[in-house]
Amino acid sequence: MQRSLEKQGGCFHVHFHNHRGQPGPSRTDNNSLPSVVESLGNIAPNQANGFLILSQNSFYASIKIPGEKEFLQPEAVSVVGKPMMLSFTSKEKLKNRMYDRQSFLGESSQFLFENIRVGIIGYGGGGSHIGQQLAYIGVRNVVIFDDDKVEDTNLNRLVGAWFSDVKNAVLKTAVAERVIRGILPTANIIRVNSRWQDNPDVLQSCDVVFGNVDSYAERQQAEAECRRYIIPYIDIGMDVYQIDNDPHAIAGQVILSLPGSPCMSCYGFLTEKKLAQEAAKYGKVGGRPQVVWPNGVLASTAVGLFVNLVTNWTQDNETPDYLSYNGNTGMIQQHVRVQYLSSKDCLHFPLDQVGTPVFVKL
């Protein structure tokens, strides 16, 4: 309560019921916990407070929202870790034969895909592969952020784009919806035809976010927002470069930035030097080479990390979070920088600095 007073942050009473399956409040819990939460509400009246009951594999939560008289049950509870643990209030439906061949992902995998909400920042080359693959897997709730329209230079890599889309100045988010609904007609698609920074509350509602952006600065901003709101962020990117007269080389990366674990700065992928060099070139950088097949490889790898994060089908929690791609040899492997991590904890985004920023008058 002292911490809640000092930080003016919400607080949850948490305890454990030692069984499997959906837990629920006991008679003692129903009699005592609401008054505990009311006390917490008196300390931080502008914040949500509540209680959380854990079982061995599920959760029960009750929340008191400022201004609401009654306690509310959230639609979903997620434990952000590797793997994630998710619990939804909706009931599991009968199995769909469409997904029979991916049933090895776990008994509840399809239920998870149908209920989880996934964000895609940037629907260019890699983002369009991700949107298509998520639809085939059965991910129903997708949020797409992109303010660009289809141009002729996009047609060599934007999955689902038509030549007529250039003439009609069709938004990339419209192409995304057309592709996804063609595969999964029941999909719930939110199109954000602007930068995510203009609609941060929509991004904050996602359970996992894919980043398919062009610059280091954009990556830094997206990762920082996801870290603050405890959202796993999966970044993909590729580049084509040439040294002297050697053949052009394709390189890329897939990075899972998981709250509490090393971030892109910890890995040395984002550095002050890179950000400064990029800022110095701002407005002077021409078109960068892009082709379809490396985008597809990187996007598929990122979707694979997502599936394992959600379902834990490999039961391997030590899989690398930073993968490098050599497009000339076709090799994907753990990046060498992983070996030189000084700590498995992230010093750039402390876990006590999360949630909506709160102004405290000193």
mmCIF file of C-alpha atoms in Angstrom:
data_model
loop_
_atom_site.group_PDB
_atom_site.id
_atom_site.type_symbol
_atom_site.label_atom_id
_atom_site.label_comp_id
_atom_site.label_asym_id
_atom_site.label_seq_id
_atom_site.Cartn_x
_atom_site.Cartn_y
_atom_site.Cartn_z
ATOM 1 C CA MET A 1 0.000 0.000 0.000
ATOM 2 C CA GLN A 2 2.956 2.285 0.673
ATOM 3 C CA ARG A 3 4.301 1.595 -2.812
ATOM 4 C CA SER A 4 0.874 2.268 -4.310
ATOM 5 C CA LEU A 5 0.765 5.575 -2.423
ATOM 6 C CA GLU A 6 4.248 6.612 -3.550
ATOM 7 C CA LYS A 7 3.803 5.602 -7.189
ATOM 8 C CA GLN A 8 0.079 6.383 -7.458
ATOM 9 C CA GLY A 9 -0.233 3.099 -9.326
ATOM 10 C CA GLY A 10 -2.883 0.407 -9.230
ATOM 11 C CA CYS A 11 -2.356 -2.708 -7.131
ATOM 12 C CA PHE A 12 -3.626 -6.296 -7.182
ATOM 13 C CA HIS A 13 -3.942 -8.713 -4.308
ATOM 14 C CA VAL A 14 -2.664 -12.095 -5.585
ATOM 15 C CA HIS A 15 -2.939 -15.585 -4.108
ATOM 16 C CA PHE A 16 -2.758 -19.202 -5.228
ATOM 17 C CA HIS A 17 -5.234 -22.110 -5.275
ATOM 18 C CA ASN A 18 -3.252 -25.327 -5.664
ATOM 19 C CA HIS A 19 -5.192 -27.164 -8.389
ATOM 20 C CA ARG A 20 -5.465 -27.317 -12.174
ATOM 21 C CA GLY A 21 -8.238 -25.684 -14.173
ATOM 22 C CA GLN A 22 -10.150 -22.439 -13.826
ATOM 23 C CA PRO A 23 -9.907 -21.108 -10.241
ATOM 24 C CA GLY A 24 -12.588 -19.042 -8.561
ATOM 25 C CA PRO A 25 -13.008 -17.057 -5.355
ATOM 26 C CA SER A 26 -13.837 -19.037 -2.214
ATOM 27 C CA ARG A 27 -16.460 -17.880 0.291
ATOM 28 C CA THR A 28 -13.673 -16.279 2.314
ATOM 29 C CA ASP A 29 -12.336 -14.555 -0.806
ATOM 30 C CA ASN A 30 -15.779 -13.161 -1.659
ATOM 31 C CA ASN A 31 -16.222 -11.858 1.863
ATOM 32 C CA SER A 32 -12.796 -10.289 2.343
ATOM 33 C CA LEU A 33 -11.132 -9.378 -0.954
ATOM 34 C CA PRO A 34 -13.555 -6.645 -2.148
ATOM 35 C CA SER A 35 -12.853 -4.619 0.997
ATOM 36 C CA VAL A 36 -9.087 -5.054 0.451
ATOM 37 C CA VAL A 37 -9.468 -3.724 -3.085
ATOM 38 C CA GLU A 38 -11.595 -0.813 -1.836
ATOM 39 C CA SER A 39 -8.753 0.086 0.546
ATOM 40 C CA LEU A 40 -6.308 0.050 -2.344
ATOM 41 C CA GLY A 41 -8.700 2.270 -4.279
ATOM 42 C CA ASN A 42 -8.610 4.827 -1.479
ATOM 43 C CA ILE A 43 -4.829 5.013 -1.840
ATOM 44 C CA ALA A 44 -4.787 5.402 -5.665
ATOM 45 C CA PRO A 45 -8.344 6.401 -6.625
ATOM 46 C CA ASN A 46 -7.510 7.174 -10.265
ATOM 47 C CA GLN A 47 -6.069 3.720 -10.974
ATOM 48 C CA ALA A 48 -7.542 0.262 -11.537
ATOM 49 C CA ASN A 49 -7.147 -2.089 -8.572
ATOM 50 C CA GLY A 50 -8.248 -5.663 -8.045
ATOM 51 C CA PHE A 51 -7.427 -9.211 -7.076
ATOM 52 C CA LEU A 52 -5.993 -12.141 -9.001
ATOM 53 C CA ILE A 53 -6.361 -15.816 -8.120
ATOM 54 C CA LEU A 54 -3.921 -18.272 -9.676
ATOM 55 C CA SER A 55 -4.264 -22.011 -10.199
ATOM 56 C CA GLN A 56 -1.553 -24.264 -11.596
ATOM 57 C CA ASN A 57 -2.541 -23.420 -15.169
ATOM 58 C CA SER A 58 -5.205 -20.716 -15.173
ATOM 59 C CA PHE A 59 -6.384 -17.450 -13.617
ATOM 60 C CA TYR A 60 -9.336 -15.578 -12.168
ATOM 61 C CA ALA A 61 -9.267 -11.787 -12.032
ATOM 62 C CA SER A 62 -11.620 -9.143 -10.700
ATOM 63 C CA ILE A 63 -11.003 -5.446 -11.276
ATOM 64 C CA LYS A 64 -12.400 -2.234 -9.810
ATOM 65 C CA ILE A 65 -12.240 0.519 -12.426
ATOM 66 C CA PRO A 66 -12.355 4.170 -11.270
ATOM 67 C CA GLY A 67 -15.890 5.487 -11.584
ATOM 68 C CA GLU A 68 -17.464 2.003 -11.772
ATOM 69 C CA LYS A 69 -19.616 0.707 -8.925
ATOM 70 C CA GLU A 70 -19.284 -2.985 -9.686
ATOM 71 C CA PHE A 71 -16.222 -5.217 -10.017
ATOM 72 C CA LEU A 72 -15.478 -6.299 -13.588
ATOM 73 C CA GLN A 73 -13.953 -9.482 -14.974
ATOM 74 C CA PRO A 74 -11.401 -8.929 -17.773
ATOM 75 C CA GLU A 75 -11.894 -10.692 -21.089
ATOM 76 C CA ALA A 76 -8.329 -11.977 -20.971
ATOM 77 C CA VAL A 77 -5.420 -12.472 -18.595
ATOM 78 C CA SER A 78 -1.939 -13.001 -20.001
ATOM 79 C CA VAL A 79 1.341 -13.874 -18.346
ATOM 80 C CA VAL A 80 4.115 -12.373 -20.444
ATOM 81 C CA GLY A 81 7.026 -14.775 -20.449
ATOM 82 C CA LYS A 82 8.497 -17.573 -22.458
ATOM 83 C CA PRO A 83 6.147 -19.184 -23.121
ATOM 84 C CA MET A 84 3.178 -16.880 -22.637
ATOM 85 C CA MET A 85 0.190 -18.121 -20.659
ATOM 86 C CA LEU A 86 -3.192 -16.810 -21.736
ATOM 87 C CA SER A 87 -6.657 -17.232 -20.281
ATOM 88 C CA PHE A 88 -9.846 -15.985 -21.965
ATOM 89 C CA THR A 89 -13.364 -15.751 -20.586
ATOM 90 C CA SER A 90 -14.857 -16.923 -23.910
ATOM 91 C CA LYS A 91 -15.632 -20.636 -24.178
ATOM 92 C CA GLU A 92 -13.674 -22.986 -26.403
ATOM 93 C CA LYS A 93 -15.594 -23.978 -29.531
ATOM 94 C CA LEU A 94 -15.745 -27.263 -31.393
ATOM 95 C CA LYS A 95 -12.651 -28.100 -33.429
ATOM 96 C CA ASN A 96 -12.524 -26.972 -37.066
ATOM 97 C CA ARG A 97 -11.245 -29.520 -39.602
ATOM 98 C CA MET A 98 -9.521 -26.678 -41.423
ATOM 99 C CA TYR A 99 -6.806 -26.786 -38.758
ATOM 100 C CA ASP A 100 -6.481 -30.551 -38.291
ATOM 101 C CA ARG A 101 -2.970 -30.620 -39.697
ATOM 102 C CA GLN A 102 -1.666 -28.135 -37.133
ATOM 103 C CA SER A 103 -3.267 -29.829 -34.128
ATOM 104 C CA PHE A 104 0.230 -30.876 -32.982
ATOM 105 C CA LEU A 105 0.609 -27.276 -31.758
ATOM 106 C CA GLY A 106 -1.495 -28.181 -28.739
ATOM 107 C CA GLU A 107 -5.029 -29.038 -27.688
ATOM 108 C CA SER A 108 -5.958 -25.378 -27.064
ATOM 109 C CA SER A 109 -3.797 -23.811 -29.775
ATOM 110 C CA GLN A 110 -6.688 -22.943 -32.073
ATOM 111 C CA PHE A 111 -8.644 -21.413 -29.210
ATOM 112 C CA LEU A 112 -5.632 -19.227 -28.408
ATOM 113 C CA PHE A 113 -5.233 -18.135 -32.034
ATOM 114 C CA GLU A 114 -8.910 -17.238 -32.226
ATOM 115 C CA ASN A 115 -8.757 -15.017 -29.154
ATOM 116 C CA ILE A 116 -5.300 -13.433 -29.089
ATOM 117 C CA ARG A 117 -4.938 -9.938 -30.584
ATOM 118 C CA VAL A 118 -1.896 -9.336 -32.786
ATOM 119 C CA GLY A 119 -0.597 -6.001 -34.066
ATOM 120 C CA ILE A 120 1.414 -5.469 -37.261
ATOM 121 C CA ILE A 121 3.304 -2.183 -37.586
ATOM 122 C CA GLY A 122 4.047 -1.616 -41.251
ATOM 123 C CA TYR A 123 2.392 -3.695 -43.961
ATOM 124 C CA GLY A 124 5.161 -3.473 -46.538
ATOM 125 C CA GLY A 125 7.072 -6.495 -47.790
ATOM 126 C CA GLY A 126 7.531 -8.436 -44.556
ATOM 127 C CA GLY A 127 4.297 -7.269 -42.937
ATOM 128 C CA SER A 128 2.212 -8.556 -45.841
ATOM 129 C CA HIS A 129 3.729 -12.046 -45.438
ATOM 130 C CA ILE A 130 2.995 -11.933 -41.692
ATOM 131 C CA GLY A 131 -0.640 -10.915 -42.208
ATOM 132 C CA GLN A 132 -1.194 -13.685 -44.731
ATOM 133 C CA GLN A 133 0.408 -16.360 -42.541
ATOM 134 C CA LEU A 134 -1.481 -15.313 -39.415
ATOM 135 C CA ALA A 135 -4.714 -15.695 -41.386
ATOM 136 C CA TYR A 136 -3.777 -19.203 -42.510
ATOM 137 C CA ILE A 137 -2.934 -20.162 -38.922
ATOM 138 C CA GLY A 138 -6.322 -18.885 -37.764
ATOM 139 C CA VAL A 139 -5.428 -15.690 -35.877
ATOM 140 C CA ARG A 140 -8.744 -13.823 -35.970
ATOM 141 C CA ASN A 141 -7.977 -10.523 -34.221
ATOM 142 C CA VAL A 142 -5.447 -8.433 -36.131
ATOM 143 C CA VAL A 143 -4.595 -4.734 -35.903
ATOM 144 C CA ILE A 144 -2.691 -3.244 -38.859
ATOM 145 C CA PHE A 145 -0.883 0.096 -38.707
ATOM 146 C CA ASP A 146 0.146 1.702 -41.997
ATOM 147 C CA ASP A 147 -0.600 5.089 -43.530
ATOM 148 C CA ASP A 148 0.863 4.369 -46.984
ATOM 149 C CA LYS A 149 -0.874 3.709 -50.283
ATOM 150 C CA VAL A 150 0.228 1.102 -52.808
ATOM 151 C CA GLU A 151 2.877 2.423 -55.210
ATOM 152 C CA ASP A 152 4.417 0.828 -58.262
ATOM 153 C CA THR A 153 7.666 0.164 -56.349
ATOM 154 C CA ASN A 154 5.702 -1.982 -53.873
ATOM 155 C CA LEU A 155 4.485 -4.488 -56.449
ATOM 156 C CA ASN A 156 7.662 -6.598 -56.352
ATOM 157 C CA ARG A 157 7.087 -7.635 -52.728
ATOM 158 C CA LEU A 158 3.674 -6.587 -51.303
ATOM 159 C CA VAL A 159 1.714 -9.836 -51.021
ATOM 160 C CA GLY A 160 -1.831 -9.429 -52.345
ATOM 161 C CA ALA A 161 -1.296 -6.090 -54.084
ATOM 162 C CA TRP A 162 -2.710 -5.683 -57.582
ATOM 163 C CA PHE A 163 -1.493 -3.481 -60.414
ATOM 164 C CA SER A 164 -4.840 -1.655 -60.298
ATOM 165 C CA ASP A 165 -4.206 -0.744 -56.646
ATOM 166 C CA VAL A 166 -1.524 1.697 -57.793
ATOM 167 C CA LYS A 167 -3.894 3.451 -60.182
ATOM 168 C CA ASN A 168 -6.648 3.567 -57.540
ATOM 169 C CA ALA A 169 -4.292 4.699 -54.749
ATOM 170 C CA VAL A 170 -5.478 1.867 -52.497
ATOM 171 C CA LEU A 171 -4.265 1.893 -48.899
ATOM 172 C CA LYS A 172 -1.975 -0.941 -47.844
ATOM 173 C CA THR A 173 -4.327 -1.669 -44.951
ATOM 174 C CA ALA A 174 -7.116 -2.244 -47.504
ATOM 175 C CA VAL A 175 -4.904 -4.768 -49.306
ATOM 176 C CA ALA A 176 -4.279 -6.435 -45.946
ATOM 177 C CA GLU A 177 -7.983 -6.731 -45.203
ATOM 178 C CA ARG A 178 -8.705 -8.096 -48.675
ATOM 179 C CA VAL A 179 -6.044 -10.809 -48.325
ATOM 180 C CA ILE A 180 -6.873 -11.775 -44.757
ATOM 181 C CA ARG A 181 -10.643 -11.919 -45.292
ATOM 182 C CA GLY A 182 -10.124 -13.987 -48.429
ATOM 183 C CA ILE A 183 -8.473 -16.614 -46.237
ATOM 184 C CA LEU A 184 -10.359 -16.098 -42.976
ATOM 185 C CA PRO A 185 -13.772 -14.440 -43.551
ATOM 186 C CA THR A 186 -14.498 -14.279 -39.802
ATOM 187 C CA ALA A 187 -11.374 -12.226 -39.069
ATOM 188 C CA ASN A 188 -11.766 -9.159 -36.873
ATOM 189 C CA ILE A 189 -9.500 -6.611 -38.564
ATOM 190 C CA ILE A 190 -8.784 -3.146 -37.231
ATOM 191 C CA ARG A 191 -7.233 -0.895 -39.866
ATOM 192 C CA VAL A 192 -5.277 2.066 -38.514
ATOM 193 C CA ASN A 193 -4.487 4.277 -41.505
ATOM 194 C CA SER A 194 -1.913 6.308 -39.625
ATOM 195 C CA ARG A 195 1.261 5.913 -37.622
ATOM 196 C CA TRP A 196 0.785 3.897 -34.439
ATOM 197 C CA GLN A 197 2.041 6.909 -32.476
ATOM 198 C CA ASP A 198 -1.207 8.679 -33.404
ATOM 199 C CA ASN A 199 -3.266 5.808 -31.933
ATOM 200 C CA PRO A 200 -1.148 4.366 -29.105
ATOM 201 C CA ASP A 201 -4.172 3.065 -27.187
ATOM 202 C CA VAL A 202 -4.923 0.670 -30.070
ATOM 203 C CA LEU A 203 -1.377 -0.654 -29.999
ATOM 204 C CA GLN A 204 -1.568 -1.059 -26.221
ATOM 205 C CA SER A 205 -4.578 -3.373 -26.643
ATOM 206 C CA CYS A 206 -2.493 -5.965 -28.535
ATOM 207 C CA ASP A 207 -1.111 -9.120 -26.909
ATOM 208 C CA VAL A 208 1.843 -9.413 -29.336
ATOM 209 C CA VAL A 209 3.198 -6.892 -31.860
ATOM 210 C CA PHE A 210 5.189 -7.489 -35.046
ATOM 211 C CA GLY A 211 7.402 -4.635 -36.229
ATOM 212 C CA ASN A 212 8.149 -4.306 -39.929
ATOM 213 C CA VAL A 213 9.644 -0.806 -40.023
ATOM 214 C CA ASP A 214 12.498 0.756 -41.961
ATOM 215 C CA SER A 215 14.490 2.793 -39.463
ATOM 216 C CA TYR A 216 16.334 2.272 -36.181
ATOM 217 C CA ALA A 217 14.425 5.197 -34.638
ATOM 218 C CA GLU A 218 11.067 3.613 -35.482
ATOM 219 C CA ARG A 219 12.217 0.327 -33.959
ATOM 220 C CA GLN A 220 13.365 2.079 -30.802
ATOM 221 C CA GLN A 221 10.005 3.842 -30.401
ATOM 222 C CA ALA A 222 7.944 0.708 -31.043
ATOM 223 C CA GLU A 223 10.028 -1.397 -28.663
ATOM 224 C CA ALA A 224 9.862 1.243 -25.917
ATOM 225 C CA GLU A 225 6.067 1.444 -26.167
ATOM 226 C CA CYS A 226 5.692 -2.337 -26.082
ATOM 227 C CA ARG A 227 8.045 -2.622 -23.108
ATOM 228 C CA ARG A 228 6.105 0.003 -21.160
ATOM 229 C CA TYR A 229 2.869 -1.922 -21.700
ATOM 230 C CA ILE A 230 4.443 -5.383 -21.252
ATOM 231 C CA ILE A 231 3.811 -6.523 -24.828
ATOM 232 C CA PRO A 232 6.157 -8.964 -26.621
ATOM 233 C CA TYR A 233 7.580 -7.267 -29.719
ATOM 234 C CA ILE A 234 8.939 -9.247 -32.695
ATOM 235 C CA ASP A 235 11.089 -7.202 -35.053
ATOM 236 C CA ILE A 236 12.107 -8.168 -38.581
ATOM 237 C CA GLY A 237 14.257 -6.336 -41.076
ATOM 238 C CA MET A 238 16.573 -6.828 -44.016
ATOM 239 C CA ASP A 239 19.179 -4.855 -45.920
ATOM 240 C CA VAL A 240 21.184 -5.200 -49.114
ATOM 241 C CA TYR A 241 24.725 -3.875 -49.138
ATOM 242 C CA GLN A 242 27.922 -4.089 -51.138
ATOM 243 C CA ILE A 243 31.561 -3.882 -50.059
ATOM 244 C CA ASP A 244 33.997 -2.708 -52.742
ATOM 245 C CA ASN A 245 33.396 -4.751 -55.885
ATOM 246 C CA ASP A 246 32.085 -7.865 -54.165
ATOM 247 C CA PRO A 247 28.622 -9.197 -55.078
ATOM 248 C CA HIS A 248 25.703 -7.617 -53.249
ATOM 249 C CA ALA A 249 24.899 -9.257 -49.917
ATOM 250 C CA ILE A 250 21.508 -9.692 -48.245
ATOM 251 C CA ALA A 251 21.378 -9.670 -44.451
ATOM 252 C CA GLY A 252 18.498 -9.617 -42.021
ATOM 253 C CA GLN A 253 17.407 -10.222 -38.463
ATOM 254 C CA VAL A 254 14.493 -11.468 -36.380
ATOM 255 C CA ILE A 255 14.480 -10.299 -32.753
ATOM 256 C CA LEU A 256 12.010 -11.192 -30.011
ATOM 257 C CA SER A 257 12.001 -8.376 -27.466
ATOM 258 C CA LEU A 258 10.320 -9.854 -24.407
ATOM 259 C CA PRO A 259 9.701 -7.671 -21.327
ATOM 260 C CA GLY A 260 12.157 -8.628 -18.602
ATOM 261 C CA SER A 261 14.585 -10.150 -21.120
ATOM 262 C CA PRO A 262 17.336 -8.500 -23.196
ATOM 263 C CA CYS A 263 16.143 -5.750 -25.523
ATOM 264 C CA MET A 264 17.494 -4.664 -28.893
ATOM 265 C CA SER A 265 19.888 -2.262 -27.172
ATOM 266 C CA CYS A 266 21.129 -5.032 -24.859
ATOM 267 C CA TYR A 267 21.952 -7.090 -27.951
ATOM 268 C CA GLY A 268 23.813 -4.195 -29.551
ATOM 269 C CA PHE A 269 21.422 -4.067 -32.492
ATOM 270 C CA LEU A 270 20.252 -0.587 -31.483
ATOM 271 C CA THR A 271 23.055 1.784 -30.498
ATOM 272 C CA GLU A 272 23.363 5.526 -30.002
ATOM 273 C CA LYS A 273 25.883 5.608 -32.851
ATOM 274 C CA LYS A 274 23.466 3.970 -35.307
ATOM 275 C CA LEU A 275 20.645 6.284 -34.250
ATOM 276 C CA ALA A 276 22.871 9.362 -34.590
ATOM 277 C CA GLN A 277 24.134 8.309 -38.029
ATOM 278 C CA GLU A 278 20.577 7.664 -39.183
ATOM 279 C CA ALA A 279 19.375 11.023 -37.863
ATOM 280 C CA ALA A 280 22.229 12.800 -39.678
ATOM 281 C CA LYS A 281 21.067 11.250 -42.979
ATOM 282 C CA TYR A 282 17.387 12.021 -42.383
ATOM 283 C CA GLY A 283 15.757 13.320 -45.535
ATOM 284 C CA LYS A 284 18.738 12.359 -47.715
ATOM 285 C CA VAL A 285 18.310 8.604 -47.892
ATOM 286 C CA GLY A 286 17.051 7.237 -51.201
ATOM 287 C CA GLY A 287 15.107 4.057 -51.873
ATOM 288 C CA ARG A 288 16.578 0.953 -50.254
ATOM 289 C CA PRO A 289 16.808 -2.344 -52.139
ATOM 290 C CA GLN A 290 14.041 -4.808 -51.255
ATOM 291 C CA VAL A 291 13.024 -8.142 -52.758
ATOM 292 C CA VAL A 292 10.278 -10.568 -51.919
ATOM 293 C CA TRP A 293 12.036 -13.789 -50.894
ATOM 294 C CA PRO A 294 14.124 -12.514 -47.925
ATOM 295 C CA ASN A 295 11.003 -10.787 -46.598
ATOM 296 C CA GLY A 296 9.190 -14.111 -46.801
ATOM 297 C CA VAL A 297 11.960 -16.001 -44.995
ATOM 298 C CA LEU A 298 12.196 -13.437 -42.191
ATOM 299 C CA ALA A 299 8.418 -13.154 -41.824
ATOM 300 C CA SER A 300 8.012 -16.943 -41.655
ATOM 301 C CA THR A 301 10.726 -17.140 -39.006
ATOM 302 C CA ALA A 302 9.024 -14.393 -36.992
ATOM 303 C CA VAL A 303 5.644 -16.148 -37.213
ATOM 304 C CA GLY A 304 7.350 -19.348 -36.026
ATOM 305 C CA LEU A 305 8.681 -17.511 -32.949
ATOM 306 C CA PHE A 306 5.184 -16.159 -32.311
ATOM 307 C CA VAL A 307 3.539 -19.597 -32.554
ATOM 308 C CA ASN A 308 6.040 -21.121 -30.137
ATOM 309 C CA LEU A 309 5.678 -18.168 -27.771
ATOM 310 C CA VAL A 310 1.900 -18.644 -27.618
ATOM 311 C CA THR A 311 1.593 -22.447 -27.718
ATOM 312 C CA ASN A 312 4.991 -23.678 -26.418
ATOM 313 C CA TRP A 313 4.652 -26.593 -28.840
ATOM 314 C CA THR A 314 8.432 -27.237 -28.850
ATOM 315 C CA GLN A 315 8.589 -27.131 -25.022
ATOM 316 C CA ASP A 316 11.927 -25.387 -25.515
ATOM 317 C CA ASN A 317 12.151 -22.111 -23.636
ATOM 318 C CA GLU A 318 15.824 -21.643 -24.520
ATOM 319 C CA THR A 319 15.295 -20.943 -28.219
ATOM 320 C CA PRO A 320 17.296 -17.889 -29.357
ATOM 321 C CA ASP A 321 15.551 -14.537 -29.368
ATOM 322 C CA TYR A 322 18.000 -12.920 -31.814
ATOM 323 C CA LEU A 323 18.406 -14.656 -35.167
ATOM 324 C CA SER A 324 20.550 -13.500 -38.070
ATOM 325 C CA TYR A 325 19.839 -14.248 -41.739
ATOM 326 C CA ASN A 326 22.366 -14.541 -44.546
ATOM 327 C CA GLY A 327 20.359 -14.183 -47.737
ATOM 328 C CA ASN A 328 23.236 -15.256 -49.947
ATOM 329 C CA THR A 329 23.643 -18.658 -48.272
ATOM 330 C CA GLY A 330 20.082 -19.039 -46.961
ATOM 331 C CA MET A 331 21.352 -19.578 -43.402
ATOM 332 C CA ILE A 332 19.410 -18.554 -40.295
ATOM 333 C CA GLN A 333 21.203 -18.953 -36.990
ATOM 334 C CA GLN A 334 21.558 -17.472 -33.532
ATOM 335 C CA HIS A 335 23.341 -14.144 -33.791
ATOM 336 C CA VAL A 336 26.887 -14.138 -32.446
ATOM 337 C CA ARG A 337 26.028 -11.156 -30.205
ATOM 338 C CA VAL A 338 23.910 -13.442 -28.011
ATOM 339 C CA GLN A 339 27.104 -15.095 -26.750
ATOM 340 C CA TYR A 340 28.423 -11.794 -25.458
ATOM 341 C CA LEU A 341 25.417 -10.663 -23.431
ATOM 342 C CA SER A 342 26.616 -9.346 -20.083
ATOM 343 C CA SER A 343 23.275 -10.125 -18.394
ATOM 344 C CA LYS A 344 20.002 -11.895 -19.135
ATOM 345 C CA ASP A 345 18.180 -9.036 -17.441
ATOM 346 C CA CYS A 346 17.369 -5.819 -19.319
ATOM 347 C CA LEU A 347 18.826 -2.644 -17.831
ATOM 348 C CA HIS A 348 17.273 -0.327 -20.427
ATOM 349 C CA PHE A 349 13.623 -1.084 -19.568
ATOM 350 C CA PRO A 350 13.242 -1.904 -15.832
ATOM 351 C CA LEU A 351 10.061 -3.822 -15.068
ATOM 352 C CA ASP A 352 9.022 -1.301 -12.415
ATOM 353 C CA GLN A 353 8.751 1.390 -15.106
ATOM 354 C CA VAL A 354 5.640 0.103 -16.836
ATOM 355 C CA GLY A 355 2.081 1.252 -17.349
ATOM 356 C CA THR A 356 0.636 4.659 -18.093
ATOM 357 C CA PRO A 357 2.993 7.451 -17.021
ATOM 358 C CA VAL A 358 1.741 9.134 -13.849
ATOM 359 C CA PHE A 359 2.516 12.692 -12.811
ATOM 360 C CA VAL A 360 3.495 12.945 -9.150
ATOM 361 C CA LYS A 361 3.805 16.413 -7.627
ATOM 362 C CA LEU A 362 6.845 16.591 -5.299
#
